[in-house]
Tab-separated table of C-alpha atoms in Angstrom:
chain	number	residue	atom	x	y	z
A	1	UNK	CA	17.704	13.524	8.169
A	2	UNK	CA	15.019	10.843	8.352
A	3	UNK	CA	13.534	9.312	11.461
A	4	UNK	CA	11.956	5.901	11.817
A	5	UNK	CA	10.071	4.407	14.733
A	6	UNK	CA	9.975	0.637	15.223
A	7	UNK	CA	6.980	-1.130	16.738
A	8	UNK	CA	7.277	-4.741	17.819
A	9	UNK	CA	6.101	-7.316	20.279
A	10	UNK	CA	8.463	-7.709	23.227
A	11	UNK	CA	8.866	-11.370	22.346
A	12	UNK	CA	10.926	-10.316	19.300
A	13	UNK	CA	13.265	-8.014	21.241
A	14	UNK	CA	16.464	-9.796	20.155
A	15	UNK	CA	15.437	-10.109	16.515
A	16	UNK	CA	14.426	-6.435	16.396
A	17	UNK	CA	17.747	-5.349	17.914
A	18	UNK	CA	19.612	-7.352	15.242
A	19	UNK	CA	17.495	-5.809	12.458
A	20	UNK	CA	18.112	-2.284	13.813
A	21	UNK	CA	21.841	-2.942	14.119
A	22	UNK	CA	21.993	-4.046	10.479
A	23	UNK	CA	19.928	-1.016	9.448
A	24	UNK	CA	22.340	1.336	11.237
A	25	UNK	CA	25.296	-0.272	9.465
A	26	UNK	CA	23.623	-0.022	6.030
A	27	UNK	CA	22.646	3.603	6.624
A	28	UNK	CA	26.166	4.447	7.755
A	29	UNK	CA	27.638	2.798	4.619
A	30	UNK	CA	25.552	5.217	2.545
A	31	UNK	CA	26.440	8.225	4.720
A	32	UNK	CA	22.814	8.567	5.730
A	33	UNK	CA	21.741	10.402	8.884
A	34	UNK	CA	19.028	8.260	10.394
A	35	UNK	CA	17.272	8.716	13.727
A	36	UNK	CA	15.984	5.404	15.052
A	37	UNK	CA	13.288	5.351	17.721
A	38	UNK	CA	12.679	1.944	19.196
A	39	UNK	CA	10.541	0.455	21.945
A	40	UNK	CA	11.902	0.341	25.483
A	41	UNK	CA	11.710	-3.296	26.465
A	42	UNK	CA	13.822	-3.152	29.599
A	43	UNK	CA	12.069	-3.722	32.912
A	44	UNK	CA	13.594	-4.147	36.365
A	45	UNK	CA	13.143	-7.360	38.306
A	46	UNK	CA	11.740	-9.609	35.612
A	47	UNK	CA	12.729	-13.274	35.286
A	48	UNK	CA	14.647	-14.825	32.387
A	49	UNK	CA	12.342	-15.538	29.454
A	50	UNK	CA	9.841	-12.937	30.650
A	51	UNK	CA	9.521	-11.262	27.239
A	52	UNK	CA	8.466	-14.526	25.592
A	53	UNK	CA	5.458	-14.916	27.896
A	54	UNK	CA	1.962	-14.020	26.668
A	55	UNK	CA	0.902	-10.486	27.636
A	56	UNK	CA	-1.686	-11.735	30.135
A	57	UNK	CA	1.124	-13.589	31.961
A	58	UNK	CA	3.456	-10.579	31.890
A	59	UNK	CA	0.684	-8.416	33.376
A	60	UNK	CA	0.739	-10.578	36.516
A	61	UNK	CA	4.164	-9.084	37.329
A	62	UNK	CA	3.500	-5.979	39.458
A	63	UNK	CA	6.614	-4.088	38.297
A	64	UNK	CA	5.770	-4.725	34.654
A	65	UNK	CA	2.138	-3.778	35.180
A	66	UNK	CA	3.079	-0.436	36.746
A	67	UNK	CA	5.707	0.407	34.128
A	68	UNK	CA	4.191	-0.755	30.839
A	69	UNK	CA	1.573	1.990	30.668
A	70	UNK	CA	4.100	4.827	30.629
A	71	UNK	CA	6.306	3.000	28.111
A	72	UNK	CA	3.408	2.398	25.734
A	73	UNK	CA	2.169	5.987	26.059
A	74	UNK	CA	5.688	7.310	25.435
A	75	UNK	CA	5.930	5.204	22.307
A	76	UNK	CA	2.461	6.154	21.075
A	77	UNK	CA	2.416	9.833	21.856
A	78	UNK	CA	6.042	10.855	21.542
A	79	UNK	CA	8.002	8.533	19.293
A	80	UNK	CA	5.344	7.757	16.692
A	81	UNK	CA	4.253	11.397	16.550
A	82	UNK	CA	7.745	12.719	15.715
A	83	UNK	CA	8.917	9.949	13.359
A	84	UNK	CA	8.775	10.295	9.588
A	85	UNK	CA	8.198	6.568	9.057
A	86	UNK	CA	6.759	3.732	11.136
A	87	UNK	CA	8.100	0.189	10.773
A	88	UNK	CA	5.988	-2.667	12.110
A	89	UNK	CA	8.324	-5.516	13.025
A	90	UNK	CA	5.714	-8.258	12.673
A	91	UNK	CA	7.934	-11.347	12.783
A	92	UNK	CA	5.960	-14.434	11.797
A	93	UNK	CA	3.181	-11.962	10.914
A	94	UNK	CA	2.390	-11.458	14.605
A	95	UNK	CA	0.938	-8.194	15.936
A	96	UNK	CA	0.583	-7.952	19.704
A	97	UNK	CA	-2.101	-5.769	21.289
A	98	UNK	CA	0.218	-2.789	21.823
A	99	UNK	CA	1.568	-3.004	18.275
A	100	UNK	CA	-1.977	-2.850	16.920
A	101	UNK	CA	-2.496	0.391	18.861
A	102	UNK	CA	0.798	1.745	17.533
A	103	UNK	CA	-0.123	0.791	13.970
A	104	UNK	CA	-3.468	2.584	14.148
A	105	UNK	CA	-1.840	5.620	15.779
A	106	UNK	CA	0.707	5.841	12.953
A	107	UNK	CA	-2.061	5.527	10.383
A	108	UNK	CA	-4.181	8.219	12.049
A	109	UNK	CA	-1.156	10.533	12.051
A	110	UNK	CA	-0.646	9.959	8.327
A	111	UNK	CA	2.722	8.198	8.673
A	112	UNK	CA	4.257	6.040	5.969
A	113	UNK	CA	3.996	2.518	7.384
A	114	UNK	CA	6.252	-0.365	6.424
A	115	UNK	CA	6.134	-3.909	7.801
A	116	UNK	CA	8.498	-6.854	7.931
A	117	UNK	CA	5.971	-9.424	6.692
A	118	UNK	CA	2.842	-9.406	4.576
A	119	UNK	CA	0.732	-11.300	7.086
A	120	UNK	CA	-0.958	-9.519	9.986
A	121	UNK	CA	-1.849	-12.108	12.578
A	122	UNK	CA	-3.435	-11.457	15.961
A	123	UNK	CA	-4.325	-13.726	18.857
A	124	UNK	CA	-2.302	-15.908	21.191
A	125	UNK	CA	1.188	-16.486	19.832
A	126	UNK	CA	2.174	-18.861	18.291
A	127	UNK	CA	-0.652	-21.385	18.114
A	128	UNK	CA	-3.913	-19.443	18.140
A	129	UNK	CA	-3.483	-16.724	15.512
A	130	UNK	CA	-5.814	-15.408	12.845
A	131	UNK	CA	-5.506	-12.917	10.007
A	132	UNK	CA	-6.512	-9.297	10.676
A	133	UNK	CA	-7.268	-7.657	7.305
A	134	UNK	CA	-7.932	-4.168	8.735
A	135	UNK	CA	-4.369	-3.998	10.035
A	136	UNK	CA	-2.905	-5.160	6.727
A	137	UNK	CA	-4.807	-2.413	4.919
A	138	UNK	CA	-2.860	0.244	6.862
A	139	UNK	CA	0.573	-0.977	5.727
A	140	UNK	CA	1.964	0.742	2.636
A	141	UNK	CA	4.784	-1.661	1.831
A	142	UNK	CA	6.356	-4.888	3.071
A	143	UNK	CA	10.135	-4.602	3.447
A	144	UNK	CA	11.897	-7.697	4.691
A	145	UNK	CA	15.501	-6.589	5.096
A	146	UNK	CA	17.506	-3.557	6.286
A	147	UNK	CA	19.192	-3.021	2.907
A	148	UNK	CA	15.855	-2.587	1.177
A	149	UNK	CA	14.571	-0.363	3.997
A	150	UNK	CA	17.513	2.002	3.586
A	151	UNK	CA	16.664	2.393	-0.101
A	152	UNK	CA	13.134	3.496	0.800
A	153	UNK	CA	14.353	5.883	3.470
A	154	UNK	CA	16.699	7.798	1.187
């Protein structure tokens, strides 16, 4: 049985859920037991479109501010630690601040790290981004679809 942890910016919540759903279906087709650990993006009392806001705007919400720390720590120190593989869901190449921490944690723990896209862009999404070569150097392979990911997880 393999386990994989997904790391992604909250702004790509829907796209990540679709990718994970397709991965589950592909793994099931092959009779593969796969444990999927994903970020917890759900917060109480947040307005519609909240997840698309820049992090500095989300941090103005008191409920989010109080809750995000425990969710990030849980992801960093529990999920990434126990997973066999780490998948960086860097849609459009984007890595948010928490994903960068997760990426470096996975690397320090010696995890195999895959990413959705070759680019590793940091900054303010989507208009003020720049390449981050140190992050790209930690990624072992770019895998752009669930079918291909299943082949590497077997």
